XYZ file of C-alpha atoms in Angstrom:
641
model
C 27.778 24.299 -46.634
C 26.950 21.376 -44.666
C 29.480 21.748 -41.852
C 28.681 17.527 -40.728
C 29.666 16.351 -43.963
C 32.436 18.250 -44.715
C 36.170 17.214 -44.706
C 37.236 20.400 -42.912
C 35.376 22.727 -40.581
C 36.026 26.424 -41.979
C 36.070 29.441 -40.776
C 35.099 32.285 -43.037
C 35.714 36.062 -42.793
C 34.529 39.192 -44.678
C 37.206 41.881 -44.465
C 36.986 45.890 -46.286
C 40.129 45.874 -48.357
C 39.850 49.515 -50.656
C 36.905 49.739 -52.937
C 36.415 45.829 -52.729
C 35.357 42.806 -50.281
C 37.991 40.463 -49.451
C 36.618 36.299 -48.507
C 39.215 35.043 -46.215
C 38.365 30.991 -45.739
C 40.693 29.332 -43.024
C 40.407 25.648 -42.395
C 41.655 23.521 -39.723
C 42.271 20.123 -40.705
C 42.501 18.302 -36.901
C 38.174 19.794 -37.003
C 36.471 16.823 -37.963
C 33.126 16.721 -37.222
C 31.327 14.743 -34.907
C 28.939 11.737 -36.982
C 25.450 11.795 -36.237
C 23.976 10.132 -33.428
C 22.705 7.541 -36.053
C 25.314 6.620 -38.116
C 27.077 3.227 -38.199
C 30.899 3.713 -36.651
C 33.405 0.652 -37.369
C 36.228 1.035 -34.736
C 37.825 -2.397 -35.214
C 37.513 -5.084 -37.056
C 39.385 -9.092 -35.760
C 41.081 -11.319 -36.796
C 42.854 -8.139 -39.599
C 43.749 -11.535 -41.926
C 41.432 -14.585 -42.662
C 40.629 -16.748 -45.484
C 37.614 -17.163 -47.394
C 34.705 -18.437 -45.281
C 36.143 -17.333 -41.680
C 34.103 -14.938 -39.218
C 34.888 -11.585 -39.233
C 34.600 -10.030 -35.460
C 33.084 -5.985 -36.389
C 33.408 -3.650 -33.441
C 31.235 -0.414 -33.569
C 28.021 1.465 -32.739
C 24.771 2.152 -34.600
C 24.978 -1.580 -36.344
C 21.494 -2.629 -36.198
C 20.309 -5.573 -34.055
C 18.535 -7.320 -37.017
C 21.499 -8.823 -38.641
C 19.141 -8.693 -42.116
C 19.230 -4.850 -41.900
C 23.119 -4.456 -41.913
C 24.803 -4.949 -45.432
C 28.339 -5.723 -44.534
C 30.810 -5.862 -47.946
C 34.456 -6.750 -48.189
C 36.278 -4.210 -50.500
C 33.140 -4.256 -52.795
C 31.905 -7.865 -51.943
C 29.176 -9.072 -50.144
C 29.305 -10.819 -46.594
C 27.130 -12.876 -44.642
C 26.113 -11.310 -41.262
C 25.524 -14.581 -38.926
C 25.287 -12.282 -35.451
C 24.429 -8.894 -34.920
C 24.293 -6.549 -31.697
C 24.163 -2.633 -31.792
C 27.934 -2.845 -31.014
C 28.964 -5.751 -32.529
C 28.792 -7.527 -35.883
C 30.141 -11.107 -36.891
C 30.056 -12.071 -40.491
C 31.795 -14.455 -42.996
C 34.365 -13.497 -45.238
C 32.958 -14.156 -48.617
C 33.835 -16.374 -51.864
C 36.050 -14.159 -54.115
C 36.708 -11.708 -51.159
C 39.987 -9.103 -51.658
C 41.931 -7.234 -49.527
C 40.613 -3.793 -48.717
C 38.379 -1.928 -46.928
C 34.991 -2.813 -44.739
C 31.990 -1.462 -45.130
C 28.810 -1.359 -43.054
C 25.302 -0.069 -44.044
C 22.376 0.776 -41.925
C 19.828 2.184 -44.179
C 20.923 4.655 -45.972
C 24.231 5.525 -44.018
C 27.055 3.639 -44.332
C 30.825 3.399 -42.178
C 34.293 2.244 -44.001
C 37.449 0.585 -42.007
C 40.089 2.988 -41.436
C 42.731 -0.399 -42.171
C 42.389 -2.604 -44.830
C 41.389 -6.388 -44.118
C 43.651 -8.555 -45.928
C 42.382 -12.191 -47.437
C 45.192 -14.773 -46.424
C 44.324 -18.582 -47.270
C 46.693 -19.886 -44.721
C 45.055 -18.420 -41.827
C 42.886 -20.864 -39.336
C 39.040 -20.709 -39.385
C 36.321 -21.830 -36.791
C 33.451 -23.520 -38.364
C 31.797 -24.454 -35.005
C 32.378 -25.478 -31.477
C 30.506 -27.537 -28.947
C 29.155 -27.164 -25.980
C 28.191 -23.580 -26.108
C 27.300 -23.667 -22.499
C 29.957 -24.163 -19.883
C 31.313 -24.760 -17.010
C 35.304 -23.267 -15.719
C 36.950 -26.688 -16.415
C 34.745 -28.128 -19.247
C 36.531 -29.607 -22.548
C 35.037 -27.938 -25.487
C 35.265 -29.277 -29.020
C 36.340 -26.593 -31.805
C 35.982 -27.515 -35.348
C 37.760 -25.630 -38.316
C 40.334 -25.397 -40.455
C 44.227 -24.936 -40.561
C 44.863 -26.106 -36.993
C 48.267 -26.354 -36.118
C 49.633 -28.738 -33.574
C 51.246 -25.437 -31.761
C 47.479 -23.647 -31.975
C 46.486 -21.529 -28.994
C 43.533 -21.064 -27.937
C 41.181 -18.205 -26.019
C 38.222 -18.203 -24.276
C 37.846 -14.472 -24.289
C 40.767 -13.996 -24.347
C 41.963 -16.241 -21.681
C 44.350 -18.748 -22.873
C 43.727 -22.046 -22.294
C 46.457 -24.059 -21.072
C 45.183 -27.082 -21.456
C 44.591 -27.599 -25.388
C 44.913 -30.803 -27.218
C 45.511 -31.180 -30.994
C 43.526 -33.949 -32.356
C 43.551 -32.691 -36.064
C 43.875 -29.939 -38.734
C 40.415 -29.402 -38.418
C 39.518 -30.414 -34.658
C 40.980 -29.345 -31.428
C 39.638 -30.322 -27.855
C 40.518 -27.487 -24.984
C 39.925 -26.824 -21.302
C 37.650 -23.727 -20.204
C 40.501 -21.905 -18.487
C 40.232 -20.113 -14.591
C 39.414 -17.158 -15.117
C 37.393 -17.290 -18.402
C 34.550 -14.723 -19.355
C 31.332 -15.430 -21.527
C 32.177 -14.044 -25.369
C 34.034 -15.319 -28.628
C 36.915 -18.550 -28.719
C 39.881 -17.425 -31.178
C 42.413 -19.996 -32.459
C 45.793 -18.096 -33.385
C 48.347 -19.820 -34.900
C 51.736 -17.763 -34.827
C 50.152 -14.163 -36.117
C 47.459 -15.131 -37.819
C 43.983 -16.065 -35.783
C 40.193 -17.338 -36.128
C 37.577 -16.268 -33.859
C 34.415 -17.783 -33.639
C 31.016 -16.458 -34.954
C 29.081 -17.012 -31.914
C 29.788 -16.781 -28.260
C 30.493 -19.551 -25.644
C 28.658 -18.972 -22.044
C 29.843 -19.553 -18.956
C 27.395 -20.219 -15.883
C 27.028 -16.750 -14.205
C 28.218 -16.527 -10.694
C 27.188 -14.124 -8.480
C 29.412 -12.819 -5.396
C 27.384 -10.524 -3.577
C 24.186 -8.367 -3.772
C 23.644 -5.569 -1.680
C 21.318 -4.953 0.129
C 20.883 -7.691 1.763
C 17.550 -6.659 3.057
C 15.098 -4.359 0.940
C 11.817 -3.718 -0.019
C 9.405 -4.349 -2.914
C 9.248 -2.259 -5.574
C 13.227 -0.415 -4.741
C 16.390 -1.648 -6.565
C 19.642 -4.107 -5.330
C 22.708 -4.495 -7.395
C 24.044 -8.210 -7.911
C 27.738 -8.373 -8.565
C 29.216 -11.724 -10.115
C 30.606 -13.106 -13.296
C 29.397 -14.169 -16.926
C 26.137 -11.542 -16.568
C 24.266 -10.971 -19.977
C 25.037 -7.573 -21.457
C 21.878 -7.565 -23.858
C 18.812 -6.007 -22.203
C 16.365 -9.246 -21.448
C 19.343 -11.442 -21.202
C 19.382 -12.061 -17.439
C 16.395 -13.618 -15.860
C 16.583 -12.836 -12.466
C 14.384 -14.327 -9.680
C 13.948 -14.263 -5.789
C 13.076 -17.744 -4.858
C 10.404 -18.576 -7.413
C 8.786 -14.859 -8.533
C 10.928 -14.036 -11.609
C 11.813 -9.864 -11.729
C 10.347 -7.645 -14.681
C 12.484 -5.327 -14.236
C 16.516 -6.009 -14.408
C 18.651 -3.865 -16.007
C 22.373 -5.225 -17.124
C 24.911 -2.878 -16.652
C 27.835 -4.684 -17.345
C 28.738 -8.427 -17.268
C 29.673 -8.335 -14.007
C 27.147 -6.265 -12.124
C 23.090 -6.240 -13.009
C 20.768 -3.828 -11.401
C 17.288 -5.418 -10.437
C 14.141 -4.005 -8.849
C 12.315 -6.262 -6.124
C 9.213 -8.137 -7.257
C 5.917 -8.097 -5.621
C 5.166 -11.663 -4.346
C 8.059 -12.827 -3.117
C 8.872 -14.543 0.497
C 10.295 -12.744 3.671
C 13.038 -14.717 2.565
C 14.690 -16.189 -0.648
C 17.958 -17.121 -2.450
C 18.234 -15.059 -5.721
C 19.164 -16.655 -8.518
C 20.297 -15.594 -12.144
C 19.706 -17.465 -15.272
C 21.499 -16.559 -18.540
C 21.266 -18.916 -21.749
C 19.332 -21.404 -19.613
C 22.627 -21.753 -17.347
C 21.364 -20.667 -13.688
C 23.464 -19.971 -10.675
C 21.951 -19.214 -7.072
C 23.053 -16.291 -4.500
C 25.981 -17.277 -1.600
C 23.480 -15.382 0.668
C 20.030 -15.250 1.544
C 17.464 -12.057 0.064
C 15.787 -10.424 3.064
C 12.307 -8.814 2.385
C 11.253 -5.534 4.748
C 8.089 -4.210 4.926
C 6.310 -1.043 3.075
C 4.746 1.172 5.332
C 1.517 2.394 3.744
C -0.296 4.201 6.978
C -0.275 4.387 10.874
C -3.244 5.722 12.512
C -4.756 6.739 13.981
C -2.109 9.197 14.554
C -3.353 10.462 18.255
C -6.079 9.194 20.657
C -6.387 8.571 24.015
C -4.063 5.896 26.120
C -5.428 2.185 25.099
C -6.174 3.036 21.859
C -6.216 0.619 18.758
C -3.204 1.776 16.384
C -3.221 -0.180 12.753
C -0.364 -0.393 10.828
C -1.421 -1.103 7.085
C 1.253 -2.105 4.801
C 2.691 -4.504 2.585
C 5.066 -7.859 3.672
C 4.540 -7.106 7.011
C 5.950 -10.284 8.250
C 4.352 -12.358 11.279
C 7.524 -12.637 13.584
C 8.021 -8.678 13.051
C 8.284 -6.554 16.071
C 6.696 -3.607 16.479
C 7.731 -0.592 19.285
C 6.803 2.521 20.469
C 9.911 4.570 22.328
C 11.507 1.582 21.827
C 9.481 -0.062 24.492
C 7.636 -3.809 22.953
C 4.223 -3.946 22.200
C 2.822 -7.194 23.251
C -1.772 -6.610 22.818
C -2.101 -7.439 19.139
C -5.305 -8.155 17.607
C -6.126 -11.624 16.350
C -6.483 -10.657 12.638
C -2.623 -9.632 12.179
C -1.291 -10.677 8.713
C 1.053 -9.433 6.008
C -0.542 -5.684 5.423
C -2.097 -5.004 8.908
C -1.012 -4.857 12.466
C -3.288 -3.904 15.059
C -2.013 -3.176 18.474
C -3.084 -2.162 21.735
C -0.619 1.201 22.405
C -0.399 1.863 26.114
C 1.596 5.076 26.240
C 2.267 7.411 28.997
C 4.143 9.419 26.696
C 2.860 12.499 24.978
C 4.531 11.366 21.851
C 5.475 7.904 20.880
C 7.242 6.862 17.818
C 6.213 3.914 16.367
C 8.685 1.387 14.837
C 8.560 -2.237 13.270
C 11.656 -4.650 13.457
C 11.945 -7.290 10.604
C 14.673 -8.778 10.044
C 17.150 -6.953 12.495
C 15.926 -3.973 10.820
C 14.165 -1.171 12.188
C 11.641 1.341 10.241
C 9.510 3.944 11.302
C 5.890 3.455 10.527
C 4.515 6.462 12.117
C 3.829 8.899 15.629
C 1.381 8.541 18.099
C 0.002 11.491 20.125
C -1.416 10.743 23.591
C -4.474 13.081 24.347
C -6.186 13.406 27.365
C -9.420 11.930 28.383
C -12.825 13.306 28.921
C -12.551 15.588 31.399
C -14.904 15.402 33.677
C -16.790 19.056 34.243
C -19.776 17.962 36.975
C -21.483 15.319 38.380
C -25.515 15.529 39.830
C -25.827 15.861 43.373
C -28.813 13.808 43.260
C -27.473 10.910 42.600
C -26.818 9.528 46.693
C -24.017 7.659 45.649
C -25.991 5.393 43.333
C -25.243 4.619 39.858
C -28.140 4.543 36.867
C -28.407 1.761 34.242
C -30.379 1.946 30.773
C -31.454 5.692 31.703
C -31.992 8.398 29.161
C -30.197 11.405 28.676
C -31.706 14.544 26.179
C -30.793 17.949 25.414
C -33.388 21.298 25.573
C -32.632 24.881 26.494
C -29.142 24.211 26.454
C -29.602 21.785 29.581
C -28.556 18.324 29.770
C -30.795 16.037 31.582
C -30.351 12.895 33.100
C -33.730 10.177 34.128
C -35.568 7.198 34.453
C -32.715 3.725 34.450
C -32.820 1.238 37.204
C -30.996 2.011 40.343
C -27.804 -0.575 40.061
C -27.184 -1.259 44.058
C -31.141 -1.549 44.569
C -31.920 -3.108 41.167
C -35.471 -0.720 41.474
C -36.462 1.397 38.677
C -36.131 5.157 38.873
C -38.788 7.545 39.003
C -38.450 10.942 40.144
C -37.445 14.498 38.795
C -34.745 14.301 36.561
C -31.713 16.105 36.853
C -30.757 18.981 35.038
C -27.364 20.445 34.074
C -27.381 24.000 32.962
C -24.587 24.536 30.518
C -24.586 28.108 30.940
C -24.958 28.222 34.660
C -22.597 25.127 35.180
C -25.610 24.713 37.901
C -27.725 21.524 38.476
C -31.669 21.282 38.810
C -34.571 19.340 39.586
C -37.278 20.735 37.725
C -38.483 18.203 35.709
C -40.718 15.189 37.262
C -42.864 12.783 35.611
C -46.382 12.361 36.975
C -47.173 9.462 38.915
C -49.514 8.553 36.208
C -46.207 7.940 34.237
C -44.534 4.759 35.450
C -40.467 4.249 35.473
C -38.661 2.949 33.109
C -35.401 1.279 31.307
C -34.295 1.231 28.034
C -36.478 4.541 27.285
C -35.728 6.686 24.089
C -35.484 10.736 24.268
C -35.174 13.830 21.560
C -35.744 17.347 21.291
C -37.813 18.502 18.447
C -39.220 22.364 18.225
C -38.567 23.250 21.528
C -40.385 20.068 23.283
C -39.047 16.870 24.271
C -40.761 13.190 23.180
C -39.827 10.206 25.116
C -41.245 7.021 26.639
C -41.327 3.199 25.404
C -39.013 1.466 27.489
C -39.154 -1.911 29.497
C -40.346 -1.572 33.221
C -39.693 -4.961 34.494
C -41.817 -6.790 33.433
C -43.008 -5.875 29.661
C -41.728 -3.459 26.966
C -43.716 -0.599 26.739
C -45.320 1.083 23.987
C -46.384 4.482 25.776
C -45.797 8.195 24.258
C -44.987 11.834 25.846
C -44.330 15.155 24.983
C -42.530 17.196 27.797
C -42.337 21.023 27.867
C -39.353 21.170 29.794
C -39.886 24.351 30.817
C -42.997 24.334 32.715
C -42.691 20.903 33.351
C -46.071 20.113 31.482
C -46.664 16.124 30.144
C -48.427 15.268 27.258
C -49.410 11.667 26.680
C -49.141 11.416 22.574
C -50.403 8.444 20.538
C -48.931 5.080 21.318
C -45.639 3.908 19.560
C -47.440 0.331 17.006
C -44.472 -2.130 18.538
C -43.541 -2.118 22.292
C -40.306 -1.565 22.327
C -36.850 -1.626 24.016
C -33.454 -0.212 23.400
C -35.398 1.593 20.041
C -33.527 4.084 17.445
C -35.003 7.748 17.641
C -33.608 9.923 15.362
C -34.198 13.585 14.322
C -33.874 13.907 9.928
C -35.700 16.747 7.430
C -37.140 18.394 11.450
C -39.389 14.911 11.474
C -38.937 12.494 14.143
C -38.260 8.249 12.682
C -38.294 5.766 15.041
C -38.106 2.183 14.947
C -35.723 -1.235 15.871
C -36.127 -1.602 18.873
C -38.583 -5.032 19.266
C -37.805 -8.447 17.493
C -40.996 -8.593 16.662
C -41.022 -5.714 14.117
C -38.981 -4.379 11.164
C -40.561 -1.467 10.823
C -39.658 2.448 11.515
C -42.451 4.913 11.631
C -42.133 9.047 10.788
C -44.193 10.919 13.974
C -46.489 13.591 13.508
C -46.400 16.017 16.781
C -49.232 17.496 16.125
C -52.699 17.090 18.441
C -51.648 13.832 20.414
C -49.236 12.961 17.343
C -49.629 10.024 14.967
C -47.173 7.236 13.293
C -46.732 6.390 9.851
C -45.326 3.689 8.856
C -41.688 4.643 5.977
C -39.298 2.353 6.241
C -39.079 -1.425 6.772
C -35.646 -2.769 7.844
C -33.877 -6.361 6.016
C -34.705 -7.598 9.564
C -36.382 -6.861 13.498
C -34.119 -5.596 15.778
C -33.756 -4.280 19.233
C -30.996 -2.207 20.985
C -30.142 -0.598 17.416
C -27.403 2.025 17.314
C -28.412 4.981 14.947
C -27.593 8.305 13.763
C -27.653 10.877 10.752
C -24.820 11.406 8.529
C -24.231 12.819 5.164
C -28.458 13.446 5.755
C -29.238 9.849 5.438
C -30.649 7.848 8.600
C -28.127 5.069 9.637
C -29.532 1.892 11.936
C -27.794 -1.087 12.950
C -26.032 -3.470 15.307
C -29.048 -4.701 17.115
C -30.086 -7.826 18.721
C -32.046 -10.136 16.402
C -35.027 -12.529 17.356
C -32.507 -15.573 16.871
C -30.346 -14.034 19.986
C -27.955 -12.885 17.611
C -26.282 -9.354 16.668
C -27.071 -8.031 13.139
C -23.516 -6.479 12.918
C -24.832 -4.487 9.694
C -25.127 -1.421 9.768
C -27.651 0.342 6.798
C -28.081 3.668 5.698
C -31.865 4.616 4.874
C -32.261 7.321 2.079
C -35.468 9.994 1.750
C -37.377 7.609 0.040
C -36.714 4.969 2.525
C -34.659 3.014 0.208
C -32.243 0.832 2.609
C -29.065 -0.285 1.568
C -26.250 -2.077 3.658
C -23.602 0.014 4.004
C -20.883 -1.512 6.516
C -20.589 -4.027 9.232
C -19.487 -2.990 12.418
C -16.053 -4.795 13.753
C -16.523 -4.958 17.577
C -18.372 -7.731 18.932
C -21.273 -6.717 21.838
C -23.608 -4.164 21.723
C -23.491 -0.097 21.274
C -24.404 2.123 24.342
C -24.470 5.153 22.192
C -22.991 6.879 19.091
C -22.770 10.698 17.944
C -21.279 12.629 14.947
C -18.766 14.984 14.865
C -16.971 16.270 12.272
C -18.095 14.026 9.641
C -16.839 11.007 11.552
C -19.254 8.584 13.574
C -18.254 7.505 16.903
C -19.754 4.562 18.371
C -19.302 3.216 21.962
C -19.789 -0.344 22.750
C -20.322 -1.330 26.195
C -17.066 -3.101 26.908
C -16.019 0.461 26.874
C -14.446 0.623 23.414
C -15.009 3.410 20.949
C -14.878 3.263 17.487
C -14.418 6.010 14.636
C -16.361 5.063 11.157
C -15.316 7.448 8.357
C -16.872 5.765 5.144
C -14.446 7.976 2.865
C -11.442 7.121 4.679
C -8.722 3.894 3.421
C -8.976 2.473 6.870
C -13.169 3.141 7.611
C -13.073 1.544 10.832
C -10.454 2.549 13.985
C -10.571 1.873 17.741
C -9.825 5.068 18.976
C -10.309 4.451 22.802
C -11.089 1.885 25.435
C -12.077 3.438 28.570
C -15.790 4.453 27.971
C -17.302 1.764 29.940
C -19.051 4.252 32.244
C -20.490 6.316 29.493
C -24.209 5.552 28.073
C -24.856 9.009 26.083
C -23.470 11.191 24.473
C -24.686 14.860 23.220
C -22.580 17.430 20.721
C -23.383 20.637 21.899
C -21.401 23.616 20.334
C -19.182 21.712 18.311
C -18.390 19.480 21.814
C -19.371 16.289 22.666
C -20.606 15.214 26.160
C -20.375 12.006 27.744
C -23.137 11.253 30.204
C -21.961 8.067 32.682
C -23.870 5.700 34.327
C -23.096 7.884 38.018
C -24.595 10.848 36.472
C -21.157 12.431 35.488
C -21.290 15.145 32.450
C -17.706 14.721 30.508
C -16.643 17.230 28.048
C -14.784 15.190 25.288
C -13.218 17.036 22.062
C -12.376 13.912 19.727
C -9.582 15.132 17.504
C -8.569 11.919 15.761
């Protein structure tokens, strides 16, 4: 039995009676089933009584919104469907029509009036009215038949009360206070017309709220004469029009915030080309995307990054106003200067009177400052060289900044281990003093020279055995050079940038008195090149160029000495050393800045200090980094950014 289609739901039990089986049916006739989700439904039908040619007002569900695929009959005759909505059918009683029942198919289901429509020839019709699109106040002109001098008419279902009868078939009347967008009926004692189409009325809208959101998140508009057909508000802030707006009645539309539009705009709402404009003005905020760094030291660059982050916005940490912005602010970055004493600060941006949290900033503490050489009689060192052997950090060469005199004697040793200084290691007088020199371990020995001593750039070559203090002049480096980049990759020493004259690096054999070849050759000469190894590629950049300039590039070199750019550095002077750690590069330029590159990362470049003027090399030893200052200092520094 199917249970949906049946008249009565029943209920059916077996029961032993004797020798035999007794079927005991019981049926309930108030269990009507439910109709299928897809089924037409009439609930009502207006005006009940009409003559021939009037529009028939169908209330339901499941109609279809092509009017061609709903077949609408009057007690067996066919009608003409002239508007169609899922809910909603209007159609024309036909020629010939009878009085009896309605009947709506979809397909192959169909739905039947519960009342009969009755066919009564003295009953008003409207043929047509004009304008469709109106104004509270407006004199519309309805055309028809049967109009009475004592005809009311509705403007759904608002009377107007100011109608004039002009003839049986034409009546002029007022759009009444208080009107709503839908059908106009004429009614004449008991008997009515309703039109087949709808009369609009300009939307209005009252309020929206919020008042201030942002892109991408949903405000409700409340007003009048809203479309209740999906795509039949257009709804736009200021000039971008919204894709998505959902009607939810005719009074209240729910619409989700455009990308593109202005900090601030009027929204407006257009429905059958009649367009009405917000009492209030639409307030944009911004979309946080990111805040970091997230901790560094005090006078650290923070960047918001964002979306509509507007110009005159605010921005505070601990409620206290940051004023140091960088010059390259716009709408989805903000970099700031953050001067905290605090541990913690939370970081907040004001637009439009409204605050939002855009991250937390953790102060760290910095370098700390384990030792300084007790050789240094109260001088301070420029351009000196720093290496690393035997877990020892030494410290030589420079020019002497109160004499302005070059440097040559033992350098100065700091044994990690020991925590003890030294001076063990001195060049032989042979071996003149220098500036700008290069240094790096390799195998246990130490290779360093080049340099500038005043008056030329050198081109000279040693190997040091640190431990017994033993000098090895090696083969001359091909370009005298300052300020070069020495790096070690694959246990082979590359070294090059560091003249104008010359865009060449060269691989160095150590052994005998050594030998260069010449592997890679650079887009262009440089001198004072930052460099280092990541990801096992050689990296080289941000030198001085022969026209005076700074090649802000910075390239990486592969193993077979293929160079690509890669990025360009964003400070602005020169770089007094860099390391790796972690995977991230840090680079120091000699205003005292330091900068984090992390080529993976959404945001590749970051400020993450700015008091590193002293420093002028920098080791990682043991998964620490030391600074090495200009007074001989030895920092420990754990970046943890």
């Amino acid at each position: 039995m199917d249970m949906k289609n049946s008249a009565h739901l029943c209920r059916t039990a077996l029961v032993s009676a004797g020798i035999g089986l007794l079927y005991l049916t019981a049926c309930n006739k108030h269990d009507k089933p439910e109709p299928a989700d897809n089924i037409p439904v009439i609930t009502s039908f207006s005006p009940a009584e009409a003559a021939e040619g009037a529009t028939v007002v169908i209330t339901g569900k499941n109609f279809s919104p092509d009017k061609s695929l709903n077949a609408v009959s009057f007690n067996g005759k066919a009608a003409t469907v002239i508007e169609a909505k899922a809910t909603e059918l209007s159609v024309t009683v036909p020629e010939e029509a009878t009085n009896g029942k309605i009947t709506v198919k979809v397909g192959d289901e169909s739905a039947t009036s519960a009342m009969d429509f009755k066919v009564n020839a003295s009953a008003p019709s409207i043929t047509s009215f004009t304008p469709d699109q109106v104004d509270i106040g407006s004199d519309v002109t309805i055309t028809g038949t049967r109009f009475l001098n004592t005809s009311k008419v509705y403007f759904n279902g608002t009377q107007a009360t100011n109608v004039t009868f002009e003839s049986k078939t034409t009546l002029r009347a007022k759009v009444p206070t208080g009107a709503t967008t839908g059908k106009l009926k004429v009614i004449n004692g008991t008997l009515e017309a309703i039109s087949a189409t709808s009369f609009y009325l300009r939307p209005s809208i009252t309020s929206f709220a919020p008042e201030k959101q942002e892109e991408g998140k949903v405000i409700t508009i409340e007003g009048n004469n809203f479309s209740t057909e999906a795509g039949g508000n257009k709804v736009s802030f200021g000039t971008v029009e919204a894709s998505e707006v959902t009607p939810v009645s005719a009074t209240q539309i729910k619409v989700k915030v455009p990308a593109g539009v202005n900090m601030s705009a009027t929204i407006k709402v257009n429905v059958h080309e009649l367009e009405t404009s917000s009492p209030g003005v639409f307030f944009l905020l911004p979309t946080i995307i990111s805040c970091s760094p997230d901790h560094g030291t005090k006078g650290a660059y923070v960047t918001i990054t964002g979306k509509n982050l507007s110009p005159d916005a605010t921005v505070y940490y601990n409620n206290t106003n940051i004023t140091q912005f960088e010059s390259d602010r716009s709408t989805t970055k903000i970099t700031f200067r953050l001067l905290a004493d605090a541990v913690e600060s939370k970081i907040t941006i004001k637009q439009h009177n409204v605050s939002i949290e855009a991250g937390t900033f953790m102060t760290t503490d910095m370098p700390v400052k384990i030792s300084r050489s007790p050789f240094t009689n109260n001088r301070y060192r420029l351009e000196g060289i720093s290496f690393v052997a035997n877990n020892k950090i030494y410290i030589g060469w420079g020019l002497d900044g109160n004499t302005n005199a070059l440097i040559n004697e033992a350098f100065a040793a700091y044994d990690l281990t020991t925590q003890q200084w030294s001076q063990y290691v001195l060049p032989p007088a042979t071996i003149e003093g220098r500036r700008y020199a290069v240094a790096r371990e390799l195998g246990g020995k130490v290779y360093l020279g080049t340099g500038y001593n005043g008056v030329a750039r050198l081109d000279s070559w040693y190997r040091l055995d640190p431990v017994t203090n033993t000098w090895t002049t090696m083969a001359k480096f091909p370009t005298p050079s300052i300020g070069a980049s020495l790096e070690v990759i694959n246990n082979k020493l590359i070294m090059g940038c560091g003249s104008t004259e010359s865009s060449k690096m060269y691989e160095f054999d150590e052994s005998g008195t050594g030998s260069w070849t010449e592997k890679i050759n650079m887009p262009i000469a440089m001198q004072h090149t930052a460099s280092f190894v990541l990801n096992n590629k050689l990296h080289a950049g941000v030198g001085g160029t022969p026209a005076g300039l700074r090649e802000q590039t910075i390239y990486s070199i592969d193993g077979a000495g293929v160079v690509t750019p890669e990025t360009r550095f964003p400070g602005e002077f020169g770089i007094a050393t860099s390391f790796v750690y972690k995977g991230s590069v840090y680079l120091i330029e000699y205003t005292g800045k330091m900068y984090r590159y992390r080529p993976d990362a959404p945001v590749q470049w970051q400020i993450v200090g700015t008091d590193f003027q002293t420093i002028f090399r920098a080791h990682v030893i043991n998964n620490k980094v030391y600074l090495i200052s200009k007074y001989d200092e030895v920092f420990e520094y754990v970046p943890d950014f």
